[in-house]
PDB file of C-alpha atoms in Angstrom:
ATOM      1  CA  UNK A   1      -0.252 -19.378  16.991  1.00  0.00           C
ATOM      2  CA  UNK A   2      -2.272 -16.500  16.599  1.00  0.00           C
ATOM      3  CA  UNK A   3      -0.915 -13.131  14.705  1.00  0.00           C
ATOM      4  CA  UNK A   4       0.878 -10.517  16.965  1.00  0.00           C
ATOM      5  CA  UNK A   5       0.773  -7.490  13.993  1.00  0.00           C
ATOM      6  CA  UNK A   6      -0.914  -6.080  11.361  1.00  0.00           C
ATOM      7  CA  UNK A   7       0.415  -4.493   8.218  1.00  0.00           C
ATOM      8  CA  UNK A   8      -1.205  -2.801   5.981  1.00  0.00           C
ATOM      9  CA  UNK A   9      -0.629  -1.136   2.340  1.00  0.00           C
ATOM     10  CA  UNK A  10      -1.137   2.615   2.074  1.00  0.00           C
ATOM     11  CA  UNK A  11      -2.404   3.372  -1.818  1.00  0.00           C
ATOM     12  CA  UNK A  12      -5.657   1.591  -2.621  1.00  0.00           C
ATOM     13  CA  UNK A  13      -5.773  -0.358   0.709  1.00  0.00           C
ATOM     14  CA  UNK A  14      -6.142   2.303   3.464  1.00  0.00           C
ATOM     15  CA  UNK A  15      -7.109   5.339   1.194  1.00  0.00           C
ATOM     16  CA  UNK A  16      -7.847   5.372  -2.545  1.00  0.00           C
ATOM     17  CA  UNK A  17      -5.178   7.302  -3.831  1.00  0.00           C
ATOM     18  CA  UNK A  18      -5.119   6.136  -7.951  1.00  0.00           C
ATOM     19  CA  UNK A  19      -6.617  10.107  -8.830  1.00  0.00           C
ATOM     20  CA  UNK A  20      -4.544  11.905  -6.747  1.00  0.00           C
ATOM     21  CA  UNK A  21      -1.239   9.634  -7.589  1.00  0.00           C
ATOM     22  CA  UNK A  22      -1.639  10.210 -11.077  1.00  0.00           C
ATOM     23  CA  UNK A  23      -2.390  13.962 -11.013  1.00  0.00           C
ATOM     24  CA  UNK A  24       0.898  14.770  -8.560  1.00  0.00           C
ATOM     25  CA  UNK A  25       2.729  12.601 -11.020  1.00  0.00           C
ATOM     26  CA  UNK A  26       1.763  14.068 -14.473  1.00  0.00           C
ATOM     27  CA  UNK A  27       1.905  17.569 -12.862  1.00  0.00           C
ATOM     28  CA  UNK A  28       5.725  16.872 -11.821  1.00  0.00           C
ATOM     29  CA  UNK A  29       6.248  15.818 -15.370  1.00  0.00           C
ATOM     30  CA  UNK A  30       4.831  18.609 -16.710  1.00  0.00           C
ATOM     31  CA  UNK A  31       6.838  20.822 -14.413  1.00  0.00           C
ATOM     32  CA  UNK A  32      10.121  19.200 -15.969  1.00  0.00           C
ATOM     33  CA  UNK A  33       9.188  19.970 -19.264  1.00  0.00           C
ATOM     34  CA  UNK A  34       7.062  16.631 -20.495  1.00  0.00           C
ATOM     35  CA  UNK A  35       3.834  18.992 -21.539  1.00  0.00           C
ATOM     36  CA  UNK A  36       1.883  16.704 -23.435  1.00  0.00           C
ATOM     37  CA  UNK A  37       1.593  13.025 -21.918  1.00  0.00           C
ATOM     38  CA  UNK A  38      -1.895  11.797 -21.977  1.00  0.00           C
ATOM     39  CA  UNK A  39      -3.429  11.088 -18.662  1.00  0.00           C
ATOM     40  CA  UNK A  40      -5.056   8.124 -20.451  1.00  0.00           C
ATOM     41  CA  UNK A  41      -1.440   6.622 -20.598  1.00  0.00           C
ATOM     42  CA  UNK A  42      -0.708   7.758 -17.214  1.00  0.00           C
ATOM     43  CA  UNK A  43      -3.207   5.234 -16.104  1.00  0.00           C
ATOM     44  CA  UNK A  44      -0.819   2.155 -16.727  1.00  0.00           C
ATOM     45  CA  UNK A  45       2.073   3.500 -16.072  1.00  0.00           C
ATOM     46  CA  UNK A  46       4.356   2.400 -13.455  1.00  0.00           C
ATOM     47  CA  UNK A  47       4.531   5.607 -11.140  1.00  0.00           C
ATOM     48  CA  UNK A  48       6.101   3.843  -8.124  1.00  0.00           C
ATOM     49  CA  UNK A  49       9.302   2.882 -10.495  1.00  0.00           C
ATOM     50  CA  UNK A  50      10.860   6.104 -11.553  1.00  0.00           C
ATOM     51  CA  UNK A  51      13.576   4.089 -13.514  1.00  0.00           C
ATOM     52  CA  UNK A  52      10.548   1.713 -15.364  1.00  0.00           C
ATOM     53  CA  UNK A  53       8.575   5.504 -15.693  1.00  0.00           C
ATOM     54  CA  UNK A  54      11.509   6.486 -17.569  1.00  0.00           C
ATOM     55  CA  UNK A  55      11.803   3.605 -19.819  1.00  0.00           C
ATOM     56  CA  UNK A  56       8.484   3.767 -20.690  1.00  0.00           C
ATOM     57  CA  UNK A  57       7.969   7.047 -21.039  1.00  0.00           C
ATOM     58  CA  UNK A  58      10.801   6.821 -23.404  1.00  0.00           C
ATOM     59  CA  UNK A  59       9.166   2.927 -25.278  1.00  0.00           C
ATOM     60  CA  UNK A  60       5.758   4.351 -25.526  1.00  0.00           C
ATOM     61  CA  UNK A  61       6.185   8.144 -26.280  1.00  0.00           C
ATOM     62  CA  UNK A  62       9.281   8.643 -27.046  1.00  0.00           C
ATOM     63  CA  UNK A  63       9.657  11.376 -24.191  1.00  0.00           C
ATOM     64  CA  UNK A  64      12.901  12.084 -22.320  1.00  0.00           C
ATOM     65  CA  UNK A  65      12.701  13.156 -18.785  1.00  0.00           C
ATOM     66  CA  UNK A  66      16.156  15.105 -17.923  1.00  0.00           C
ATOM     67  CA  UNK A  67      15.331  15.929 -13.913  1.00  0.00           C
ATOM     68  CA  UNK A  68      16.642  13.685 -11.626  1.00  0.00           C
ATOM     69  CA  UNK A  69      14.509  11.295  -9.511  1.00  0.00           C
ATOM     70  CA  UNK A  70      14.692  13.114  -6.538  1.00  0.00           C
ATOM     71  CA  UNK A  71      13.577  16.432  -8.119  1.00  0.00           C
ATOM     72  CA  UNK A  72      10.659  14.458  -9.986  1.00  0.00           C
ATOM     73  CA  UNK A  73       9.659  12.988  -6.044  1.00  0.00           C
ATOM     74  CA  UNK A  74       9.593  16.420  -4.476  1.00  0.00           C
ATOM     75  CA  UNK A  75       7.779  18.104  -7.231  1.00  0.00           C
ATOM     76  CA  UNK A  76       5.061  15.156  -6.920  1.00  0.00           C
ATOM     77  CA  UNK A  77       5.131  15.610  -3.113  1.00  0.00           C
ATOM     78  CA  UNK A  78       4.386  19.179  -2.938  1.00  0.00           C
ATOM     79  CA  UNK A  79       1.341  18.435  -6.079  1.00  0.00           C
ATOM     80  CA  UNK A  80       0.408  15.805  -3.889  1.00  0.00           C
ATOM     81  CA  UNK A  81       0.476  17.412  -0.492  1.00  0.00           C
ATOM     82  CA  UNK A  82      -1.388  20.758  -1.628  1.00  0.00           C
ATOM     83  CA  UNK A  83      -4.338  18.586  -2.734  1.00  0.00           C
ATOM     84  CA  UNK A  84      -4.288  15.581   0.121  1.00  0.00           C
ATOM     85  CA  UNK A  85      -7.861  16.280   0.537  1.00  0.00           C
ATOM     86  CA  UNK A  86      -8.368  14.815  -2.469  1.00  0.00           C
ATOM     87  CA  UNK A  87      -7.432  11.495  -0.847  1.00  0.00           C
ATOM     88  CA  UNK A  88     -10.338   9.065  -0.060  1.00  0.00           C
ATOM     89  CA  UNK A  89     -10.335   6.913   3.015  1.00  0.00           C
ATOM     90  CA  UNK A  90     -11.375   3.257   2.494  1.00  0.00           C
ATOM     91  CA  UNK A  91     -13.849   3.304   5.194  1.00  0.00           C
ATOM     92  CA  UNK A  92     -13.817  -0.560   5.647  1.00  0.00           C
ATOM     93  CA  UNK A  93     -10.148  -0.994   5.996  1.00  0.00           C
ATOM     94  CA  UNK A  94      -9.715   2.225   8.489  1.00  0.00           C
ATOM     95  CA  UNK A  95     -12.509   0.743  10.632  1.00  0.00           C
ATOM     96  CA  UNK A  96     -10.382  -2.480  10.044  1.00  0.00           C
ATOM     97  CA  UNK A  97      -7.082  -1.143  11.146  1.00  0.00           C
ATOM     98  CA  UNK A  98      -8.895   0.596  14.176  1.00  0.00           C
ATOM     99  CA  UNK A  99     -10.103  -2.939  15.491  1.00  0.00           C
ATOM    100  CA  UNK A 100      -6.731  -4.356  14.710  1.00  0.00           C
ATOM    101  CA  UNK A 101      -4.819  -1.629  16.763  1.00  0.00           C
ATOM    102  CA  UNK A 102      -7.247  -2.636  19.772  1.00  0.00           C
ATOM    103  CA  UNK A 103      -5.348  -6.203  19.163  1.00  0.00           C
ATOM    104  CA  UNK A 104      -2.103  -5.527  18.469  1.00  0.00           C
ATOM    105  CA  UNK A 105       0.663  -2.691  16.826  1.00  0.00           C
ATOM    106  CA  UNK A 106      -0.495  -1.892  13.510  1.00  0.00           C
ATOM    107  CA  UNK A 107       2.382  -0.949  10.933  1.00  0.00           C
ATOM    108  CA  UNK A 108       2.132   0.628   6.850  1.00  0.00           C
ATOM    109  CA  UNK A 109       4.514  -0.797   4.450  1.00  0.00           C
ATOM    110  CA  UNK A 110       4.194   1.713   1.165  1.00  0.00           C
ATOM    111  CA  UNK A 111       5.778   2.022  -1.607  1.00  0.00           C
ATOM    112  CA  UNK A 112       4.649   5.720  -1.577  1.00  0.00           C
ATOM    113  CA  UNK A 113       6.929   8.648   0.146  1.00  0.00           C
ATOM    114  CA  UNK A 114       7.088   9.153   3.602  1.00  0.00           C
ATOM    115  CA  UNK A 115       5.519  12.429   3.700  1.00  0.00           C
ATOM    116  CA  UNK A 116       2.756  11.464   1.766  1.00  0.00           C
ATOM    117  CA  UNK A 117       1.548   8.610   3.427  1.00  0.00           C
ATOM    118  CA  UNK A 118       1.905  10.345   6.820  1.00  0.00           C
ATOM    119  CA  UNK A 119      -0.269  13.288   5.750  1.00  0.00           C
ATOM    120  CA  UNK A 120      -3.144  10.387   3.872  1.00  0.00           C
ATOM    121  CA  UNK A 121      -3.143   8.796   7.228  1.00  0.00           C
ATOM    122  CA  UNK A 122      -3.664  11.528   9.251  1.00  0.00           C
ATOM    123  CA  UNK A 123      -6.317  12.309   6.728  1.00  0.00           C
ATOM    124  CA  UNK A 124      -7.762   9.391   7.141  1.00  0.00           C
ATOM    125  CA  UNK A 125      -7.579   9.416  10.958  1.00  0.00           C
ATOM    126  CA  UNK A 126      -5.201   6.990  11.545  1.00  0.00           C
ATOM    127  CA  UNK A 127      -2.272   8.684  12.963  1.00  0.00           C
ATOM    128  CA  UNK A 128      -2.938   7.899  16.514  1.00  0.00           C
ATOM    129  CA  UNK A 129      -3.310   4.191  15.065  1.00  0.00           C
ATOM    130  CA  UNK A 130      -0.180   3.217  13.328  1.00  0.00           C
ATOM    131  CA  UNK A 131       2.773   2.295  14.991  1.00  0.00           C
ATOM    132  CA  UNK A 132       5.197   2.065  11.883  1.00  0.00           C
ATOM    133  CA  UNK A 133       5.437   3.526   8.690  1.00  0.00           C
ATOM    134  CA  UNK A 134       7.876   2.248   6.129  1.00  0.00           C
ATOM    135  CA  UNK A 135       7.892   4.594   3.274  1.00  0.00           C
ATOM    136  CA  UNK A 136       9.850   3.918  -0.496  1.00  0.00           C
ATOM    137  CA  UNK A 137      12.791   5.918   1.285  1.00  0.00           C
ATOM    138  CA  UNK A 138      13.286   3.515   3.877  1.00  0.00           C
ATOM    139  CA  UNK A 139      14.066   0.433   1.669  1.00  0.00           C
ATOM    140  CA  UNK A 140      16.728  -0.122  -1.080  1.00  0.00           C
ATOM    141  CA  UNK A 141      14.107  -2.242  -2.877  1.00  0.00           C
ATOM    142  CA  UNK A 142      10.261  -1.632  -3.744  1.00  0.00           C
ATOM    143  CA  UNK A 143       7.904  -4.469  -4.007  1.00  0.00           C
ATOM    144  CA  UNK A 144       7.733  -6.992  -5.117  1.00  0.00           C
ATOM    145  CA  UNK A 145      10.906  -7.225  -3.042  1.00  0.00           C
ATOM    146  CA  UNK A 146       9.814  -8.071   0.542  1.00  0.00           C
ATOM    147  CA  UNK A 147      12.247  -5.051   1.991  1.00  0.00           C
ATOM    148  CA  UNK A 148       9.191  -3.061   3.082  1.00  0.00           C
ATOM    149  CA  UNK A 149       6.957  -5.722   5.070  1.00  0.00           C
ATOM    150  CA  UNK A 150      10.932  -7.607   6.775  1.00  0.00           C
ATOM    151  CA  UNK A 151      11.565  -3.719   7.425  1.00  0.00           C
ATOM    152  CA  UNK A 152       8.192  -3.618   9.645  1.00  0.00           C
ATOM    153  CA  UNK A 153       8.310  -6.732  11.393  1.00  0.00           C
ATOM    154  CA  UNK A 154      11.940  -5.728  12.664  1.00  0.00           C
ATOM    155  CA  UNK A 155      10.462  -2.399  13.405  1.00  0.00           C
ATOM    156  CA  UNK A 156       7.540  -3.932  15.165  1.00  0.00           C
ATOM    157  CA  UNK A 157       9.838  -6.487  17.004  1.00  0.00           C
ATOM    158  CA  UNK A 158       7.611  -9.250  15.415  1.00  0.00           C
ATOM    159  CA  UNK A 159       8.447 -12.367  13.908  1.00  0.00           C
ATOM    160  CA  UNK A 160       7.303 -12.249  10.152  1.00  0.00           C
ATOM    161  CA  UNK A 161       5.183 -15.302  10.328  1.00  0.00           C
ATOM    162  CA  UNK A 162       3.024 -13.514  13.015  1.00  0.00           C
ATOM    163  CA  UNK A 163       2.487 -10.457  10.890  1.00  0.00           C
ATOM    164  CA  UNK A 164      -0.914 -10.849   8.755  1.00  0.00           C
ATOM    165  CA  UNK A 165      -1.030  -8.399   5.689  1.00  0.00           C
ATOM    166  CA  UNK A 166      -3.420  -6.457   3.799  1.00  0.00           C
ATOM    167  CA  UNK A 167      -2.477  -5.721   0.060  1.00  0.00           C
ATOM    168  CA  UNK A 168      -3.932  -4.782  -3.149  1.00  0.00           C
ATOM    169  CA  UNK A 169      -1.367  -5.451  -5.959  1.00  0.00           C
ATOM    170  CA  UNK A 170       0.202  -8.218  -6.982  1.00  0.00           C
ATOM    171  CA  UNK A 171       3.698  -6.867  -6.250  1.00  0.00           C
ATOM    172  CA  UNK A 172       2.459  -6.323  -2.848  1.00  0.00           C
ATOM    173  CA  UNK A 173       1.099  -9.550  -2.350  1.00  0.00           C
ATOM    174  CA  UNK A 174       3.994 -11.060  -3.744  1.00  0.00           C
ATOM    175  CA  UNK A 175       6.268  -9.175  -1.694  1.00  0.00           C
ATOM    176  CA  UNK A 176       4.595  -9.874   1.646  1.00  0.00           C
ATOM    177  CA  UNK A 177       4.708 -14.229   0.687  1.00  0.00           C
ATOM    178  CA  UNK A 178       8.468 -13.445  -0.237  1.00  0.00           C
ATOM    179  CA  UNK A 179       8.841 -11.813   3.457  1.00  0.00           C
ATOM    180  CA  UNK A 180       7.180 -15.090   5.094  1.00  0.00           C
ATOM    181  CA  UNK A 181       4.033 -13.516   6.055  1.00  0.00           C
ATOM    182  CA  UNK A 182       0.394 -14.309   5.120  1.00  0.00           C
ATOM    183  CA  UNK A 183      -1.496 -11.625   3.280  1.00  0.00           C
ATOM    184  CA  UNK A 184      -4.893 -10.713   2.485  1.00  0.00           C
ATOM    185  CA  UNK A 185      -5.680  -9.592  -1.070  1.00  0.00           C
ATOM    186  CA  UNK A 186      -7.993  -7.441  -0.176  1.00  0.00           C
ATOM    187  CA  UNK A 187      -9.405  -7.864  -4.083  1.00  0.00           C
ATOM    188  CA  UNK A 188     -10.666 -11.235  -3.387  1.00  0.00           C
ATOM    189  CA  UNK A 189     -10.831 -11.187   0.317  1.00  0.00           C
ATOM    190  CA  UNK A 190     -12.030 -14.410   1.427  1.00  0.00           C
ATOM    191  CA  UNK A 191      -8.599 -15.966   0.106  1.00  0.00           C
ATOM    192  CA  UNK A 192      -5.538 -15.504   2.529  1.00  0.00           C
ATOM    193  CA  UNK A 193      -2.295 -16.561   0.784  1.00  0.00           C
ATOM    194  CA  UNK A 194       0.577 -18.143   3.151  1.00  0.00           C
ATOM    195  CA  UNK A 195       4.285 -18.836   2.160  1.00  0.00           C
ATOM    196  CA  UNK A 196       3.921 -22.371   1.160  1.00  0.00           C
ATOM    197  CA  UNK A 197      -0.390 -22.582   0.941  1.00  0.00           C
ATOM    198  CA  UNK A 198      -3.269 -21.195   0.113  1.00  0.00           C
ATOM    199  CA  UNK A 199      -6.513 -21.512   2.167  1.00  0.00           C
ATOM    200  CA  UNK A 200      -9.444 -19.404   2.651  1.00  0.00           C
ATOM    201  CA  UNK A 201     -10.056 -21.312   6.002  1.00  0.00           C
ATOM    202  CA  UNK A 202      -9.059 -18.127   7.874  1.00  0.00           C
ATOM    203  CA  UNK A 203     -12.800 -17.146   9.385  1.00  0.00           C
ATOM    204  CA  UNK A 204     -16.191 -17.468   8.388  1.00  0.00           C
ATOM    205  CA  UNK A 205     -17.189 -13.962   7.219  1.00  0.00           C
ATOM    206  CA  UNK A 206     -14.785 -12.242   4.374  1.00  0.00           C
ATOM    207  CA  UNK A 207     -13.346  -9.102   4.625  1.00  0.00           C
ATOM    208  CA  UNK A 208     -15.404  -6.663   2.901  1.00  0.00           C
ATOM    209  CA  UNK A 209     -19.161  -7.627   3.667  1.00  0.00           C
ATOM    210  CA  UNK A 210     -21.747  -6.669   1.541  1.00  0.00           C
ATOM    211  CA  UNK A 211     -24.004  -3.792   3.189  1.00  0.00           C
ATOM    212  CA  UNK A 212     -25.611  -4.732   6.168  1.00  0.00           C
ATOM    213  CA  UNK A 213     -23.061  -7.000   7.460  1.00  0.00           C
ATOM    214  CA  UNK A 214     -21.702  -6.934  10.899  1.00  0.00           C
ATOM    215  CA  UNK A 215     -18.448  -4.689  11.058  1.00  0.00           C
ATOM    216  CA  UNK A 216     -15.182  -5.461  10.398  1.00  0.00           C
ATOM    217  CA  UNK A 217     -13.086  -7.627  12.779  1.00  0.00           C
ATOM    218  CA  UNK A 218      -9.234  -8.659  12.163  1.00  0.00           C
ATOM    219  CA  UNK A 219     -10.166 -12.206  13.664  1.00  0.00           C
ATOM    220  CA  UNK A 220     -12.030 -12.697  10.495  1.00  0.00           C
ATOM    221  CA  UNK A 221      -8.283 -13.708   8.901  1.00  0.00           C
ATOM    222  CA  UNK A 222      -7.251 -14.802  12.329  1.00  0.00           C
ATOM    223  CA  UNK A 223      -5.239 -17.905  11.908  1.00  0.00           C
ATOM    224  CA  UNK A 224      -6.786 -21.039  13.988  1.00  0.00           C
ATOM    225  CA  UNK A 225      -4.803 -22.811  16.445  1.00  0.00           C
TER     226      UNK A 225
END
């Protein structure tokens, strides 16, 4: 068997997004009246989980934030959206996702919004490359729940055991194993993780070689017959 699909994570796999992230978030806050949260703190805090935001904003700093979610997510958006070129393709993993397009459909699964990972990847050149985006609006669940990656294999028509992933979190790897799929941790990318094992006998060059190296190929994680 030999992997059909490729899905990939937007933020921090595709295009480094951490800057940007935290500046739409802490400028939605201080549009809804939080003026004085440290950026510092910012840095740990978990912006994808607008009910854990809240908690913690309310644990650590005893702030209150009285908007509702869906006016904190379009205030972000627009912040977000007015500075996309702030947004830095991961060369490596574009050229990646090029080469595995050329093999097979090519899907995001993101906990992001829509909007915003539509306008990063056209930043980044890949709109004409991804067949499937599955944005935090499409699933009732973020990761580490496996709605995002189940959501792309049905939208790719693929069975989830042919779908290879690329992640950088451990949510997301987490949630990809939970959908049945292998995964690359892109942080330690010699090491593909199945449901069941873990090998790194998946090709013999890793996925981010040093300078120099030939380019990237998605048969380096191919699985072997």
């Amino acid at each position: 068997m030999r992997y059909a699909a490729w899905i990939f994570d937007f933020d921090g796999t595709l295009v480094d997004t951490g800057d940007l992230n935290i500046a739409a978030v802490h400028a939605a806050l201080t549009e809804h009246g939080l003026h004085d949260i440290p950026l510092a703190w910012m840095r740990t805090a978990p912006l994808a989980d607008l009910t854990s935001l809240r908690g913690q904003l309310h644990a650590d700093l005893g702030a209150r934030l009285e908007c509702t979610d869906a006016d904190l997510v379009r205030s972000a958006r627009a912040h977000w959206l007015a500075n996309a070129h702030r947004a830095v393709p991961i060369r490596r993993m574009v050229a990646l996702a090029r080469a595995a397009a050329r093999r097979g459909p090519v899907a995001v699964a993101s906990a992001n919004d829509g909007a915003i990972v539509r306008t990063g990847l056209a930043a980044a050149g890949l709109s004409d490359v991804v067949t499937v985006v599955v944005a935090r609006e499409d699933v009732a669940h973020l990761k580490p729940a496996p709605d995002a990656f189940q959501t792309a294999a049905r939208r790719l028509d693929v069975p989830a055991e042919r779908c290879l992933v690329y992640e950088n979190t451990d949510e997301g790897v987490t949630a990809a194993r939970a959908a049945g799929m292998h995964v690359v941790d892109i942080r330690n990318p010699g090491h593909t993780a199945g449901d069941d094992r873990d090998t790194n006998d998946w090709g013999d060059e890793p996925l981010a070689p040093r300078a120099g190296a030939r380019p990237l190929n998605p048969d380096d994680h191919q699985e072997r017959s």
